[in-house]
Amino acid sequence: TTVLLDSEDEPPPAEQGGDTEPEGEVETVRFSRVEVLSSKDFGECTEEELNELTKMMAQLKFTTFRRLSRRQIAAKRRGPRPDVARTVRWALKHQGEPVRRAFTKPASRPRRLILILDISGSMEGYARALIRFVHAAVVARGRVEVFTLGTRLTRITRQLNNRDPDAAIDAVTPEVRDWAGGTRIGEALRQFNDDWGVRGLARGGVVVILSDGWDRGEAEILGEEMERLHRVTHQLIWVNPLKASPGYAPLAAGMAAALPHVDTFVSGNTYRSLERLASILSGAIPTR
């Protein structure tokens, strides 16, 4: 006989007398609620479970790929460029003898992270969890931009800056007027490329599109805009909650048109899959 218990529960007291005691050995199996939630599909989560997942997402480490900057910093060892000023200062401490030479190296800084969340009707079951994920990314680090796409593109970075997730989502609601509506991914990406991406926001950055790829627009437009975006980004990542479904294949016209221009294609239907995404963004998991 197997008895399942939550990790916080106490084993039930043994029954006194009678024939209610199970025959044979009783095996008690404890399970962690966190472990269960980590693997539960977002589309099946209750509001209470989503609130618990929000707290878990706040613990994720949102680092990302780094890029070299023009600023120079002191090198601990021999570097590519001599630091004359520091070398002279050291020499003055030794009667003018340059007994030690100093060097500099280029500084690095995190690449900008751009998150584009599909909030159309087909994504409704997942968008309510993924909006919490993008909020956690905004409050955890700088240089993050967030957009929603449905029938149009909406920038929601400022609304998500509030550290309170409930207040942040409440601020987003009146701004996103096409929530659970149709999908025009190609047209929305064209607007992003024209107004934001190609002009500089996405140049050299990491762009993450969170979408199931169902597009009511023309697949050719989506393919063209993905190609434009891919040319200017450092990494272009597509997160599709349907990818984890048994037997999934990217047969939808929109997804098929986008995939040739994607560097990394991952699932995004559970907390565990978002943990993996965070590891990819940090460079801990190779993307190619």
Tab-separated table of C-alpha atoms in Angstrom:
chain	number	residue	atom	x	y	z
A	1	THR	CA	0.000	0.000	0.000
A	2	THR	CA	1.350	3.449	-0.954
A	3	VAL	CA	0.386	6.626	0.905
A	4	LEU	CA	1.082	9.940	-0.861
A	5	LEU	CA	1.852	12.934	1.354
A	6	ASP	CA	2.734	16.530	0.742
A	7	SER	CA	6.201	17.343	2.094
A	8	GLU	CA	4.592	19.494	4.823
A	9	ASP	CA	2.043	16.881	5.926
A	10	GLU	CA	2.433	14.541	8.879
A	11	PRO	CA	1.795	10.814	8.397
A	12	PRO	CA	-1.743	9.817	9.403
A	13	PRO	CA	-2.066	8.166	12.832
A	14	ALA	CA	-2.440	4.415	12.854
A	15	GLU	CA	-5.985	3.162	13.305
A	16	GLN	CA	-6.672	1.444	16.629
A	17	GLY	CA	-8.197	-2.014	16.321
A	18	GLY	CA	-10.672	-3.144	13.706
A	19	ASP	CA	-9.887	-4.385	10.232
A	20	THR	CA	-9.013	-0.972	8.749
A	21	GLU	CA	-5.240	-1.408	8.775
A	22	PRO	CA	-3.859	-2.183	5.288
A	23	GLU	CA	-2.299	-5.540	4.758
A	24	GLY	CA	1.436	-5.803	4.138
A	25	GLU	CA	3.960	-2.983	4.332
A	26	VAL	CA	2.812	0.613	4.113
A	27	GLU	CA	5.104	2.731	1.948
A	28	THR	CA	4.937	6.491	2.559
A	29	VAL	CA	5.965	8.599	-0.457
A	30	ARG	CA	6.508	12.323	0.116
A	31	PHE	CA	6.320	14.782	-2.752
A	32	SER	CA	7.251	18.442	-2.973
A	33	ARG	CA	4.561	20.891	-4.094
A	34	VAL	CA	7.297	22.961	-5.721
A	35	GLU	CA	8.445	19.931	-7.681
A	36	VAL	CA	4.897	19.218	-8.849
A	37	LEU	CA	4.334	22.850	-9.893
A	38	SER	CA	7.678	22.948	-11.701
A	39	SER	CA	6.483	20.322	-14.159
A	40	LYS	CA	2.817	21.315	-14.429
A	41	ASP	CA	1.619	22.712	-17.741
A	42	PHE	CA	0.756	26.410	-17.436
A	43	GLY	CA	-2.499	25.846	-19.292
A	44	GLU	CA	-3.705	23.613	-16.441
A	45	CYS	CA	-2.712	25.891	-13.550
A	46	THR	CA	-5.243	27.503	-11.237
A	47	GLU	CA	-4.979	31.133	-10.168
A	48	GLU	CA	-3.603	30.032	-6.807
A	49	GLU	CA	-0.923	27.944	-8.512
A	50	LEU	CA	-0.020	30.856	-10.791
A	51	ASN	CA	0.535	33.006	-7.710
A	52	GLU	CA	2.913	30.380	-6.345
A	53	LEU	CA	4.702	30.202	-9.688
A	54	THR	CA	5.112	33.987	-9.605
A	55	LYS	CA	7.132	33.672	-6.395
A	56	MET	CA	9.239	30.914	-7.954
A	57	MET	CA	9.915	32.975	-11.093
A	58	ALA	CA	11.160	35.848	-8.947
A	59	GLN	CA	14.048	33.579	-7.888
A	60	LEU	CA	15.287	32.972	-11.454
A	61	LYS	CA	18.669	34.424	-12.425
A	62	PHE	CA	18.228	36.647	-15.466
A	63	THR	CA	21.718	37.157	-16.824
A	64	THR	CA	22.406	37.222	-20.541
A	65	PHE	CA	25.164	37.202	-23.123
A	66	ARG	CA	27.741	39.959	-22.719
A	67	ARG	CA	29.379	42.250	-25.265
A	68	LEU	CA	32.653	44.162	-25.181
A	69	SER	CA	32.423	47.925	-24.747
A	70	ARG	CA	34.830	50.726	-25.673
A	71	ARG	CA	35.522	51.457	-22.019
A	72	GLN	CA	38.810	50.103	-20.683
A	73	ILE	CA	39.266	48.613	-17.218
A	74	ALA	CA	42.344	47.480	-15.299
A	75	ALA	CA	43.591	44.021	-16.179
A	76	LYS	CA	44.777	41.824	-13.318
A	77	ARG	CA	47.383	40.253	-15.567
A	78	ARG	CA	48.942	41.194	-18.896
A	79	GLY	CA	46.336	42.746	-21.149
A	80	PRO	CA	46.156	43.928	-24.757
A	81	ARG	CA	46.856	47.601	-23.994
A	82	PRO	CA	49.489	49.113	-21.657
A	83	ASP	CA	48.195	51.400	-18.895
A	84	VAL	CA	50.847	54.143	-18.903
A	85	ALA	CA	49.366	56.243	-16.091
A	86	ARG	CA	49.149	53.331	-13.658
A	87	THR	CA	52.616	52.098	-14.635
A	88	VAL	CA	54.102	55.545	-13.887
A	89	ARG	CA	52.325	55.708	-10.500
A	90	TRP	CA	53.800	52.358	-9.528
A	91	ALA	CA	57.260	53.429	-10.737
A	92	LEU	CA	57.164	56.561	-8.535
A	93	LYS	CA	56.800	54.322	-5.510
A	94	HIS	CA	60.084	52.603	-6.447
A	95	GLN	CA	62.369	55.616	-7.103
A	96	GLY	CA	61.219	55.858	-10.715
A	97	GLU	CA	62.066	52.273	-11.650
A	98	PRO	CA	59.297	50.606	-13.733
A	99	VAL	CA	59.538	47.294	-11.874
A	100	ARG	CA	55.953	46.450	-12.757
A	101	ARG	CA	53.849	47.259	-15.808
A	102	ALA	CA	50.088	47.738	-15.821
A	103	PHE	CA	47.645	46.892	-18.594
A	104	THR	CA	44.002	47.477	-19.451
A	105	LYS	CA	41.367	45.357	-21.171
A	106	PRO	CA	37.978	46.146	-22.700
A	107	ALA	CA	35.063	46.147	-20.252
A	108	SER	CA	31.975	44.076	-20.966
A	109	ARG	CA	28.299	44.677	-20.351
A	110	PRO	CA	25.141	42.574	-20.688
A	111	ARG	CA	23.460	42.607	-24.052
A	112	ARG	CA	19.988	44.114	-24.158
A	113	LEU	CA	17.193	41.569	-23.709
A	114	ILE	CA	13.966	42.059	-25.696
A	115	LEU	CA	10.951	39.881	-24.843
A	116	ILE	CA	8.010	39.788	-27.274
A	117	LEU	CA	4.964	38.006	-25.808
A	118	ASP	CA	2.094	36.708	-27.939
A	119	ILE	CA	-1.171	37.472	-26.104
A	120	SER	CA	-3.585	36.265	-28.809
A	121	GLY	CA	-6.534	33.935	-28.162
A	122	SER	CA	-4.587	30.754	-28.903
A	123	MET	CA	-1.983	31.745	-26.274
A	124	GLU	CA	-4.441	32.801	-23.565
A	125	GLY	CA	-3.833	29.758	-21.359
A	126	TYR	CA	-0.070	30.331	-21.390
A	127	ALA	CA	0.132	34.129	-21.605
A	128	ARG	CA	-1.197	34.575	-18.066
A	129	ALA	CA	1.849	32.657	-16.776
A	130	LEU	CA	4.376	34.050	-19.263
A	131	ILE	CA	3.456	37.664	-18.406
A	132	ARG	CA	4.665	36.843	-14.892
A	133	PHE	CA	7.908	35.498	-16.331
A	134	VAL	CA	8.617	38.647	-18.358
A	135	HIS	CA	7.780	40.789	-15.316
A	136	ALA	CA	10.366	38.857	-13.278
A	137	ALA	CA	12.929	39.551	-16.014
A	138	VAL	CA	12.206	43.302	-15.994
A	139	VAL	CA	12.585	43.730	-12.224
A	140	ALA	CA	15.616	41.416	-11.977
A	141	ARG	CA	17.988	43.313	-14.280
A	142	GLY	CA	18.452	46.379	-16.444
A	143	ARG	CA	18.412	46.692	-20.244
A	144	VAL	CA	15.185	44.726	-20.718
A	145	GLU	CA	12.383	45.698	-23.086
A	146	VAL	CA	8.988	43.959	-23.290
A	147	PHE	CA	6.364	44.058	-26.039
A	148	THR	CA	3.090	42.220	-26.560
A	149	LEU	CA	1.839	41.184	-29.965
A	150	GLY	CA	-1.602	40.157	-31.139
A	151	THR	CA	-3.312	42.188	-33.799
A	152	ARG	CA	-0.835	44.966	-33.023
A	153	LEU	CA	2.404	45.634	-31.147
A	154	THR	CA	2.352	47.232	-27.676
A	155	ARG	CA	5.335	48.257	-25.575
A	156	ILE	CA	4.750	47.485	-21.864
A	157	THR	CA	8.227	47.913	-20.329
A	158	ARG	CA	7.285	50.927	-18.213
A	159	GLN	CA	4.145	49.274	-16.829
A	160	LEU	CA	6.137	46.201	-15.734
A	161	ASN	CA	8.729	48.212	-13.798
A	162	ASN	CA	6.661	47.946	-10.605
A	163	ARG	CA	8.177	45.265	-8.350
A	164	ASP	CA	4.712	44.148	-7.240
A	165	PRO	CA	3.625	41.615	-9.905
A	166	ASP	CA	-0.101	42.145	-9.320
A	167	ALA	CA	0.223	45.934	-9.594
A	168	ALA	CA	2.386	45.570	-12.701
A	169	ILE	CA	-0.099	43.279	-14.453
A	170	ASP	CA	-2.970	45.598	-13.471
A	171	ALA	CA	-1.063	48.463	-15.111
A	172	VAL	CA	-0.542	46.425	-18.291
A	173	THR	CA	-4.220	45.457	-18.698
A	174	PRO	CA	-5.585	48.813	-19.964
A	175	GLU	CA	-2.606	49.235	-22.319
A	176	VAL	CA	-3.034	45.879	-24.086
A	177	ARG	CA	-6.360	46.184	-25.878
A	178	ASP	CA	-5.962	43.112	-28.092
A	179	TRP	CA	-5.569	40.527	-25.290
A	180	ALA	CA	-7.011	37.131	-26.329
A	181	GLY	CA	-7.815	38.476	-29.786
A	182	GLY	CA	-6.467	37.595	-33.215
A	183	THR	CA	-2.866	37.222	-34.311
A	184	ARG	CA	-0.882	39.143	-36.900
A	185	ILE	CA	2.661	38.132	-35.969
A	186	GLY	CA	4.205	39.187	-39.275
A	187	GLU	CA	2.642	42.655	-39.222
A	188	ALA	CA	3.517	43.137	-35.545
A	189	LEU	CA	7.149	42.173	-36.182
A	190	ARG	CA	7.232	44.551	-39.134
A	191	GLN	CA	6.145	47.355	-36.798
A	192	PHE	CA	8.795	46.294	-34.265
A	193	ASN	CA	11.512	46.225	-36.925
A	194	ASP	CA	10.513	49.574	-38.417
A	195	ASP	CA	9.958	51.482	-35.172
A	196	TRP	CA	12.305	49.791	-32.710
A	197	GLY	CA	14.367	46.785	-33.719
A	198	VAL	CA	16.378	47.526	-36.832
A	199	ARG	CA	16.912	51.153	-35.774
A	200	GLY	CA	18.907	50.088	-32.738
A	201	LEU	CA	16.881	48.473	-29.939
A	202	ALA	CA	17.494	44.916	-31.152
A	203	ARG	CA	20.880	45.552	-32.772
A	204	GLY	CA	23.374	43.273	-31.051
A	205	GLY	CA	20.729	42.242	-28.506
A	206	VAL	CA	19.003	39.008	-27.549
A	207	VAL	CA	15.398	38.791	-28.778
A	208	VAL	CA	13.039	36.201	-27.285
A	209	ILE	CA	9.657	35.636	-28.966
A	210	LEU	CA	7.152	33.736	-26.806
A	211	SER	CA	4.454	32.460	-29.138
A	212	ASP	CA	2.752	29.295	-30.385
A	213	GLY	CA	3.339	30.460	-33.961
A	214	TRP	CA	-0.326	30.483	-35.001
A	215	ASP	CA	-0.620	33.449	-37.350
A	216	ARG	CA	-3.687	34.608	-39.250
A	217	GLY	CA	-1.582	36.866	-41.433
A	218	GLU	CA	0.559	35.976	-44.425
A	219	ALA	CA	3.380	33.542	-43.670
A	220	GLU	CA	5.601	35.259	-46.247
A	221	ILE	CA	5.493	38.509	-44.268
A	222	LEU	CA	6.438	36.679	-41.075
A	223	GLY	CA	9.376	35.001	-42.810
A	224	GLU	CA	10.628	38.289	-44.265
A	225	GLU	CA	10.404	40.139	-40.925
A	226	MET	CA	12.117	37.296	-39.052
A	227	GLU	CA	14.951	37.431	-41.565
A	228	ARG	CA	15.295	41.205	-41.061
A	229	LEU	CA	15.321	40.770	-37.296
A	230	HIS	CA	17.803	37.904	-37.370
A	231	ARG	CA	20.316	39.991	-39.309
A	232	VAL	CA	20.678	42.559	-36.501
A	233	THR	CA	20.376	40.415	-33.350
A	234	HIS	CA	23.045	38.512	-31.477
A	235	GLN	CA	20.606	35.723	-30.652
A	236	LEU	CA	17.021	35.164	-31.808
A	237	ILE	CA	15.168	32.676	-29.578
A	238	TRP	CA	11.640	31.356	-30.095
A	239	VAL	CA	9.762	29.931	-27.096
A	240	ASN	CA	6.743	27.828	-28.105
A	241	PRO	CA	4.564	26.259	-25.353
A	242	LEU	CA	3.241	23.686	-27.839
A	243	LYS	CA	6.689	22.281	-28.573
A	244	ALA	CA	6.470	20.001	-25.520
A	245	SER	CA	3.273	18.345	-26.781
A	246	PRO	CA	3.698	14.675	-27.816
A	247	GLY	CA	4.182	14.393	-31.550
A	248	TYR	CA	4.478	18.156	-32.049
A	249	ALA	CA	5.790	19.298	-35.414
A	250	PRO	CA	6.042	22.937	-36.580
A	251	LEU	CA	3.504	22.481	-39.376
A	252	ALA	CA	1.639	25.771	-38.911
A	253	ALA	CA	2.542	28.088	-41.777
A	254	GLY	CA	3.680	30.898	-39.484
A	255	MET	CA	5.947	28.706	-37.375
A	256	ALA	CA	7.375	26.986	-40.458
A	257	ALA	CA	8.188	30.387	-42.007
A	258	ALA	CA	9.875	31.649	-38.826
A	259	LEU	CA	12.040	28.647	-37.909
A	260	PRO	CA	14.769	29.069	-40.591
A	261	HIS	CA	15.673	32.402	-38.966
A	262	VAL	CA	15.655	31.204	-35.329
A	263	ASP	CA	18.885	30.412	-33.468
A	264	THR	CA	17.221	28.474	-30.642
A	265	PHE	CA	13.776	26.847	-30.520
A	266	VAL	CA	12.598	25.783	-27.049
A	267	SER	CA	9.388	24.886	-25.216
A	268	GLY	CA	7.824	27.209	-22.645
A	269	ASN	CA	4.881	25.397	-21.098
A	270	THR	CA	6.222	24.760	-17.575
A	271	TYR	CA	8.341	26.446	-14.947
A	272	ARG	CA	11.054	23.865	-15.613
A	273	SER	CA	11.208	24.905	-19.280
A	274	LEU	CA	11.541	28.572	-18.269
A	275	GLU	CA	14.381	27.611	-15.935
A	276	ARG	CA	16.113	26.136	-18.948
A	277	LEU	CA	15.445	29.322	-20.933
A	278	ALA	CA	17.053	31.373	-18.163
A	279	SER	CA	20.098	29.070	-18.337
A	280	ILE	CA	20.283	29.569	-22.115
A	281	LEU	CA	20.184	33.344	-21.660
A	282	SER	CA	23.035	33.155	-19.138
A	283	GLY	CA	25.152	31.161	-21.577
A	284	ALA	CA	25.170	28.107	-19.284
A	285	ILE	CA	23.522	26.025	-22.043
A	286	PRO	CA	24.879	26.277	-25.616
A	287	THR	CA	22.374	27.782	-28.054
A	288	ARG	CA	23.602	26.264	-31.275
